[in-house]
Amino acid sequence: MRDENPEFSSPEEAYAVLIPRAEADRHRPRYHFLPPAGWMNDPNGTVFHKGLYHLFYQHNPYSGVWVTAQHWGHAVSRELVHWEHWPIALAPTGEGPDHLGVWSGSVVMEGETAYAFYTGVRPEKQCLAISTDGLRTWEKYAGNPIISAPPEGSGVTEFRDPHVWRESDGWYMAIGTVGDVPRALLYRSGNLLEWEYLGPLLEGGKEETGQMWECPDFFALGGRQVLLVTAEVRTTWYVVGDWRERRFAVERWGKMDWGPSFVAARTLGDDRGRRIIFGWAPEMRPAEALEAAGWGSCMSLPRVLSLNERGEVVAEPVPELLALRGEHWEGAGEGECVEVVAELEGAGAVLVRRSPSGEEETAVRWDPAAGMVSLDLERSSLDPATTKGGYAAPVRVAPGEALRLRAFVDRSIIEVFAQRQVCLTGRMYPTREDAVGVRLEGEGKVEGWEMG
Ligand code: DQQ
């Protein structure tokens, strides 16, 4: 039985009412991934299999807000740009360990069989579902939960979001926790069913990141190993290190994104050897607005990860997105769904979603003296109910060199990529129909494309 469920008896019934409402909402992005309607949050179970990118995600099909009773929505793509919705993969059911909610997790393939690991709530326990028909339909494992409680005496009070990967000597699982200090726990299995606790994969300090790490992901990149965790307040951190003999020796920490809207990120490895990351882009408008709109949140654009010469993790939009470029302009342009490329030769800004007299505008600013790029949402909307603020990231630019920016604007979301060093993702909700201008402030050049 679902614990919070308004007037609909099935997702189909809910979609029939919510889809027209969602599609009529002027803030709904057009080229970012979204469920048909309803709420979404974390990407789950991202996996590439037989030419298809699979994206599962936390989903409430019954309204535009988060509820405990999360489902796993599911979509597939051949090229990371156009997505096809598949049936909801997992829903809270019966009296089982996940009857109050199917929370975040991951998918691995063992031959043609897919294993989805997720957290059943509440209390939290780790569960498994299996698909033998190409990830289409899922059966929950009769032996659930596969891990029923956090290790005794470990200082952990909550544990969730299992991430599973394969190594030469078996399967490993990392689980996020809340406790006296934040941790990712490490488990091992020979058969994907029975799991042995090995100890913490990594422990943090509560002064640095708070007491909670959610949504771990763990993968090899450029000869190093990377751990991702999402900590308070809504920050996805990367940790680069050396992974040997079940020990993770940390070399460097950094932020995957410096804006307020790139959370619970999860990756996949594809057939071209790329490591691709997706993040949840939370909303910055109140629950009532989401209920009325019939949808809430979207996914970031897929980004390719690499390590730069300093050992930092760098994310860039996947090149497949170039296929969305339509009409091109230079100098100044307009549109609510645009890609903008700019070079700033000194202090200045790229202004987007700007009304002709600047009553509303979203600014990407460059302050060379401080060496900071910032996403300024303070004037992004005249609606006092939306959350705004400014978010800054450090960027290195050699003396005399211009700052290079690339920004993707899609109605209420902006994703900024600066100097192939940092990303800033945010949300904005201009109220004025004419808040569509794009222009440069200061010295430099700007061009853009309407996005199809
Ligand atoms: N969201 C999920 C949890 C996860 C959190 C629930 C992170 O599994 O820890 O919707 O955004």
Short mmCIF file of N, CA and C in Angstrom, two decimals, residues 13-126:
data_model
loop_
_atom_site.label_atom_id
_atom_site.label_comp_id
_atom_site.label_asym_id
_atom_site.label_seq_id
_atom_site.Cartn_x
_atom_site.Cartn_y
_atom_site.Cartn_z
N GLU A 13 -3.65 6.56 -15.00
CA GLU A 13 -4.74 7.48 -14.69
C GLU A 13 -4.19 8.86 -14.32
N ALA A 14 -3.11 8.83 -13.54
CA ALA A 14 -2.50 10.10 -13.13
C ALA A 14 -1.91 10.83 -14.34
N TYR A 15 -1.18 10.11 -15.19
CA TYR A 15 -0.57 10.74 -16.37
C TYR A 15 -1.64 11.41 -17.23
N ALA A 16 -2.80 10.73 -17.38
CA ALA A 16 -3.85 11.27 -18.27
C ALA A 16 -4.25 12.67 -17.81
N VAL A 17 -4.22 12.91 -16.53
CA VAL A 17 -4.59 14.22 -16.00
C VAL A 17 -3.38 15.17 -15.97
N LEU A 18 -2.23 14.61 -15.59
CA LEU A 18 -1.07 15.49 -15.35
C LEU A 18 -0.33 15.89 -16.62
N ILE A 19 -0.33 15.02 -17.64
CA ILE A 19 0.47 15.35 -18.83
C ILE A 19 0.01 16.66 -19.49
N PRO A 20 -1.30 16.83 -19.75
CA PRO A 20 -1.69 18.11 -20.37
C PRO A 20 -1.32 19.32 -19.51
N ARG A 21 -1.44 19.14 -18.20
CA ARG A 21 -1.10 20.24 -17.29
C ARG A 21 0.40 20.55 -17.38
N ALA A 22 1.20 19.50 -17.36
CA ALA A 22 2.66 19.68 -17.40
C ALA A 22 3.07 20.31 -18.73
N GLU A 23 2.48 19.84 -19.81
CA GLU A 23 2.89 20.34 -21.12
C GLU A 23 2.49 21.80 -21.33
N ALA A 24 1.48 22.25 -20.60
CA ALA A 24 1.06 23.65 -20.73
C ALA A 24 1.92 24.59 -19.88
N ASP A 25 2.78 24.04 -19.05
CA ASP A 25 3.55 24.88 -18.13
C ASP A 25 4.74 25.50 -18.86
N ARG A 26 4.83 26.83 -18.84
CA ARG A 26 5.89 27.51 -19.60
C ARG A 26 7.28 27.35 -19.01
N HIS A 27 7.36 26.76 -17.82
CA HIS A 27 8.69 26.55 -17.24
C HIS A 27 9.24 25.16 -17.51
N ARG A 28 8.44 24.32 -18.17
CA ARG A 28 8.88 22.93 -18.39
C ARG A 28 9.93 22.87 -19.49
N PRO A 29 11.14 22.36 -19.16
CA PRO A 29 12.21 22.29 -20.16
C PRO A 29 11.80 21.45 -21.37
N ARG A 30 12.43 21.74 -22.52
CA ARG A 30 12.06 21.05 -23.74
C ARG A 30 13.08 20.03 -24.20
N TYR A 31 14.36 20.27 -23.93
CA TYR A 31 15.34 19.28 -24.41
C TYR A 31 16.09 18.59 -23.27
N HIS A 32 15.67 18.83 -22.05
CA HIS A 32 16.21 18.07 -20.92
C HIS A 32 15.31 16.87 -20.66
N PHE A 33 15.89 15.81 -20.11
CA PHE A 33 15.08 14.62 -19.85
C PHE A 33 14.11 14.88 -18.69
N LEU A 34 12.87 14.46 -18.89
CA LEU A 34 11.81 14.57 -17.89
C LEU A 34 10.91 13.34 -17.98
N PRO A 35 10.27 12.95 -16.87
CA PRO A 35 9.25 11.90 -16.96
C PRO A 35 8.04 12.43 -17.75
N PRO A 36 7.11 11.56 -18.16
CA PRO A 36 5.93 12.04 -18.90
C PRO A 36 5.19 13.13 -18.13
N ALA A 37 5.11 12.99 -16.81
CA ALA A 37 4.54 14.00 -15.91
C ALA A 37 4.89 13.54 -14.51
N GLY A 38 4.49 14.32 -13.49
CA GLY A 38 4.80 13.94 -12.12
C GLY A 38 6.20 14.38 -11.71
N TRP A 39 6.60 13.88 -10.59
CA TRP A 39 7.87 14.27 -9.98
C TRP A 39 9.00 13.33 -10.35
N MET A 40 10.23 13.83 -10.48
CA MET A 40 11.41 12.97 -10.52
C MET A 40 12.50 13.56 -9.64
N ASN A 41 13.36 12.66 -9.11
CA ASN A 41 14.61 13.17 -8.55
C ASN A 41 15.78 12.31 -9.02
N ASP A 42 16.51 11.67 -8.16
CA ASP A 42 17.80 11.07 -8.52
C ASP A 42 17.78 10.18 -9.77
N PRO A 43 18.84 10.27 -10.60
CA PRO A 43 19.05 9.22 -11.59
C PRO A 43 19.38 7.92 -10.85
N ASN A 44 18.87 6.81 -11.35
CA ASN A 44 19.11 5.49 -10.75
C ASN A 44 19.51 4.52 -11.85
N GLY A 45 20.29 3.51 -11.48
CA GLY A 45 20.50 2.37 -12.38
C GLY A 45 20.96 2.72 -13.78
N THR A 46 21.75 3.78 -13.93
CA THR A 46 22.22 4.15 -15.27
C THR A 46 23.12 3.03 -15.80
N VAL A 47 22.80 2.54 -16.98
CA VAL A 47 23.60 1.44 -17.54
C VAL A 47 23.48 1.45 -19.06
N PHE A 48 24.57 1.08 -19.73
CA PHE A 48 24.57 0.97 -21.19
C PHE A 48 24.55 -0.52 -21.52
N HIS A 49 23.58 -0.95 -22.33
CA HIS A 49 23.49 -2.36 -22.67
C HIS A 49 22.96 -2.53 -24.08
N LYS A 50 23.69 -3.24 -24.90
CA LYS A 50 23.27 -3.56 -26.27
C LYS A 50 22.80 -2.33 -27.03
N GLY A 51 23.62 -1.30 -27.05
CA GLY A 51 23.33 -0.12 -27.86
C GLY A 51 22.33 0.84 -27.23
N LEU A 52 21.82 0.53 -26.05
CA LEU A 52 20.84 1.43 -25.42
C LEU A 52 21.39 1.99 -24.10
N TYR A 53 21.23 3.31 -23.96
CA TYR A 53 21.49 3.94 -22.66
C TYR A 53 20.20 3.82 -21.84
N HIS A 54 20.31 3.18 -20.68
CA HIS A 54 19.14 3.07 -19.80
C HIS A 54 19.26 4.08 -18.68
N LEU A 55 18.20 4.83 -18.49
CA LEU A 55 18.14 5.81 -17.40
C LEU A 55 16.92 5.48 -16.55
N PHE A 56 17.16 5.06 -15.32
CA PHE A 56 16.08 4.91 -14.35
C PHE A 56 16.15 6.15 -13.46
N TYR A 57 15.06 6.42 -12.78
CA TYR A 57 15.07 7.63 -11.95
C TYR A 57 13.99 7.55 -10.88
N GLN A 58 14.24 8.25 -9.77
CA GLN A 58 13.24 8.36 -8.71
C GLN A 58 12.03 9.11 -9.24
N HIS A 59 10.86 8.53 -9.02
CA HIS A 59 9.68 9.07 -9.70
C HIS A 59 8.44 8.93 -8.83
N ASN A 60 7.67 10.02 -8.76
CA ASN A 60 6.31 9.96 -8.22
C ASN A 60 5.36 10.27 -9.37
N PRO A 61 4.70 9.26 -9.93
CA PRO A 61 3.85 9.52 -11.10
C PRO A 61 2.53 10.20 -10.73
N TYR A 62 2.25 10.35 -9.44
CA TYR A 62 0.92 10.81 -9.01
C TYR A 62 0.80 12.31 -8.78
N SER A 63 1.94 13.00 -8.68
CA SER A 63 1.85 14.47 -8.55
C SER A 63 3.24 15.06 -8.77
N GLY A 64 3.29 16.40 -8.77
CA GLY A 64 4.54 17.09 -9.09
C GLY A 64 5.48 17.27 -7.91
N VAL A 65 5.24 16.57 -6.79
CA VAL A 65 6.11 16.73 -5.61
C VAL A 65 6.68 15.41 -5.15
N TRP A 66 7.76 15.48 -4.38
CA TRP A 66 8.38 14.29 -3.81
C TRP A 66 7.48 13.69 -2.75
N VAL A 67 7.37 12.38 -2.70
CA VAL A 67 6.72 11.66 -1.60
C VAL A 67 7.64 10.51 -1.20
N THR A 68 7.42 9.94 -0.04
CA THR A 68 8.23 8.79 0.38
C THR A 68 8.09 7.64 -0.61
N ALA A 69 6.88 7.45 -1.11
CA ALA A 69 6.56 6.29 -1.96
C ALA A 69 7.12 6.46 -3.38
N GLN A 70 8.43 6.51 -3.46
CA GLN A 70 9.06 6.68 -4.77
C GLN A 70 9.00 5.41 -5.60
N HIS A 71 8.94 5.59 -6.93
CA HIS A 71 9.01 4.51 -7.92
C HIS A 71 10.34 4.65 -8.67
N TRP A 72 10.67 3.68 -9.49
CA TRP A 72 11.75 3.83 -10.47
C TRP A 72 11.11 4.01 -11.84
N GLY A 73 11.17 5.25 -12.37
CA GLY A 73 10.81 5.46 -13.76
C GLY A 73 11.93 4.91 -14.64
N HIS A 74 11.66 4.80 -15.95
CA HIS A 74 12.65 4.18 -16.83
C HIS A 74 12.53 4.77 -18.23
N ALA A 75 13.66 5.11 -18.82
CA ALA A 75 13.67 5.58 -20.22
C ALA A 75 14.94 5.07 -20.88
N VAL A 76 14.92 5.01 -22.22
CA VAL A 76 16.10 4.55 -22.95
C VAL A 76 16.40 5.51 -24.10
N SER A 77 17.66 5.51 -24.50
CA SER A 77 18.07 6.35 -25.63
C SER A 77 19.18 5.64 -26.40
N ARG A 78 19.23 5.91 -27.70
CA ARG A 78 20.34 5.36 -28.51
C ARG A 78 21.48 6.36 -28.59
N GLU A 79 21.19 7.67 -28.33
CA GLU A 79 22.22 8.68 -28.56
C GLU A 79 22.24 9.78 -27.49
N LEU A 80 21.61 9.53 -26.36
CA LEU A 80 21.69 10.45 -25.21
C LEU A 80 20.96 11.78 -25.43
N VAL A 81 20.25 11.91 -26.54
CA VAL A 81 19.57 13.17 -26.81
C VAL A 81 18.05 12.98 -26.79
N HIS A 82 17.58 11.97 -27.52
CA HIS A 82 16.14 11.67 -27.54
C HIS A 82 15.88 10.43 -26.68
N TRP A 83 14.89 10.52 -25.83
CA TRP A 83 14.59 9.44 -24.88
C TRP A 83 13.20 8.88 -25.13
N GLU A 84 13.11 7.57 -24.96
CA GLU A 84 11.81 6.91 -25.09
C GLU A 84 11.42 6.39 -23.71
N HIS A 85 10.20 6.72 -23.30
CA HIS A 85 9.75 6.23 -21.98
C HIS A 85 9.39 4.76 -22.05
N TRP A 86 9.90 4.01 -21.11
CA TRP A 86 9.48 2.62 -20.94
C TRP A 86 8.61 2.56 -19.68
N PRO A 87 7.89 1.44 -19.50
CA PRO A 87 7.02 1.36 -18.32
C PRO A 87 7.79 1.56 -17.02
N ILE A 88 7.12 2.07 -16.02
CA ILE A 88 7.72 2.22 -14.69
C ILE A 88 8.30 0.87 -14.29
N ALA A 89 9.56 0.86 -13.87
CA ALA A 89 10.25 -0.40 -13.61
C ALA A 89 9.92 -0.99 -12.24
N LEU A 90 9.89 -0.14 -11.23
CA LEU A 90 9.70 -0.62 -9.86
C LEU A 90 8.75 0.30 -9.12
N ALA A 91 7.83 -0.30 -8.37
CA ALA A 91 6.90 0.48 -7.57
C ALA A 91 6.84 -0.15 -6.17
N PRO A 92 6.50 0.65 -5.16
CA PRO A 92 6.32 0.07 -3.82
C PRO A 92 5.16 -0.92 -3.88
N THR A 93 5.36 -2.11 -3.32
CA THR A 93 4.29 -3.11 -3.45
C THR A 93 4.02 -3.85 -2.16
N GLY A 94 2.79 -4.32 -2.06
CA GLY A 94 2.34 -5.28 -1.05
C GLY A 94 2.79 -4.90 0.34
N GLU A 95 3.20 -5.93 1.06
CA GLU A 95 3.65 -5.71 2.43
C GLU A 95 5.17 -5.89 2.50
N GLY A 96 5.82 -5.94 1.34
CA GLY A 96 7.25 -6.25 1.28
C GLY A 96 8.11 -5.17 1.90
N PRO A 97 9.45 -5.40 1.91
CA PRO A 97 10.37 -4.47 2.57
C PRO A 97 10.43 -3.10 1.89
N ASP A 98 9.85 -2.98 0.68
CA ASP A 98 9.85 -1.68 0.01
C ASP A 98 8.45 -1.10 -0.11
N HIS A 99 7.52 -1.56 0.74
CA HIS A 99 6.13 -1.14 0.52
C HIS A 99 5.91 0.35 0.76
N LEU A 100 6.86 1.01 1.43
CA LEU A 100 6.72 2.46 1.63
C LEU A 100 7.54 3.27 0.64
N GLY A 101 8.32 2.61 -0.21
CA GLY A 101 9.08 3.38 -1.19
C GLY A 101 10.26 2.61 -1.74
N VAL A 102 10.49 2.82 -3.05
CA VAL A 102 11.64 2.22 -3.73
C VAL A 102 12.62 3.36 -3.99
N TRP A 103 13.66 3.43 -3.17
CA TRP A 103 14.58 4.56 -3.27
C TRP A 103 15.77 4.22 -4.16
N SER A 104 16.74 5.12 -4.15
CA SER A 104 17.78 5.09 -5.19
C SER A 104 18.68 3.86 -5.15
N GLY A 105 19.32 3.59 -6.29
CA GLY A 105 20.23 2.47 -6.40
C GLY A 105 20.80 2.35 -7.80
N SER A 106 21.29 1.15 -8.10
CA SER A 106 22.05 0.97 -9.34
C SER A 106 21.68 -0.34 -10.02
N VAL A 107 22.09 -0.49 -11.28
CA VAL A 107 21.83 -1.71 -12.05
C VAL A 107 23.16 -2.26 -12.56
N VAL A 108 23.34 -3.57 -12.45
CA VAL A 108 24.48 -4.22 -13.13
C VAL A 108 23.95 -5.36 -13.99
N MET A 109 24.73 -5.68 -15.03
CA MET A 109 24.38 -6.79 -15.92
C MET A 109 25.29 -7.98 -15.60
N GLU A 110 24.70 -9.16 -15.56
CA GLU A 110 25.48 -10.40 -15.47
C GLU A 110 25.00 -11.21 -16.67
N GLY A 111 25.75 -11.15 -17.77
CA GLY A 111 25.26 -11.73 -19.02
C GLY A 111 24.03 -10.96 -19.46
N GLU A 112 22.95 -11.67 -19.72
CA GLU A 112 21.71 -11.02 -20.18
C GLU A 112 20.78 -10.69 -19.02
N THR A 113 21.19 -11.01 -17.80
CA THR A 113 20.32 -10.75 -16.66
C THR A 113 20.71 -9.43 -16.00
N ALA A 114 19.69 -8.61 -15.72
CA ALA A 114 19.95 -7.32 -15.07
C ALA A 114 19.55 -7.40 -13.60
N TYR A 115 20.39 -6.86 -12.76
CA TYR A 115 20.15 -6.83 -11.31
C TYR A 115 20.02 -5.37 -10.88
N ALA A 116 18.87 -5.03 -10.32
CA ALA A 116 18.66 -3.66 -9.81
C ALA A 116 18.72 -3.68 -8.29
N PHE A 117 19.65 -2.94 -7.73
CA PHE A 117 19.79 -2.83 -6.29
C PHE A 117 19.21 -1.49 -5.85
N TYR A 118 18.40 -1.48 -4.82
CA TYR A 118 17.76 -0.24 -4.38
C TYR A 118 17.50 -0.31 -2.89
N THR A 119 17.08 0.81 -2.33
CA THR A 119 16.78 0.85 -0.89
C THR A 119 15.27 0.83 -0.70
N GLY A 120 14.79 -0.13 0.08
CA GLY A 120 13.38 -0.15 0.49
C GLY A 120 13.28 0.64 1.78
N VAL A 121 12.20 1.43 1.93
CA VAL A 121 12.02 2.22 3.16
C VAL A 121 10.67 1.88 3.78
N ARG A 122 10.42 2.26 4.99
CA ARG A 122 11.27 2.60 6.12
C ARG A 122 11.08 1.55 7.17
N PRO A 123 12.04 1.10 7.98
CA PRO A 123 13.41 1.58 7.96
C PRO A 123 14.13 1.14 6.68
N GLU A 124 15.32 1.65 6.48
CA GLU A 124 16.03 1.40 5.22
C GLU A 124 16.68 0.02 5.20
N LYS A 125 16.51 -0.67 4.08
CA LYS A 125 17.18 -1.96 3.85
C LYS A 125 17.45 -2.09 2.37
N GLN A 126 18.45 -2.89 2.04
CA GLN A 126 18.83 -2.98 0.62
C GLN A 126 18.12 -4.15 -0.03
#
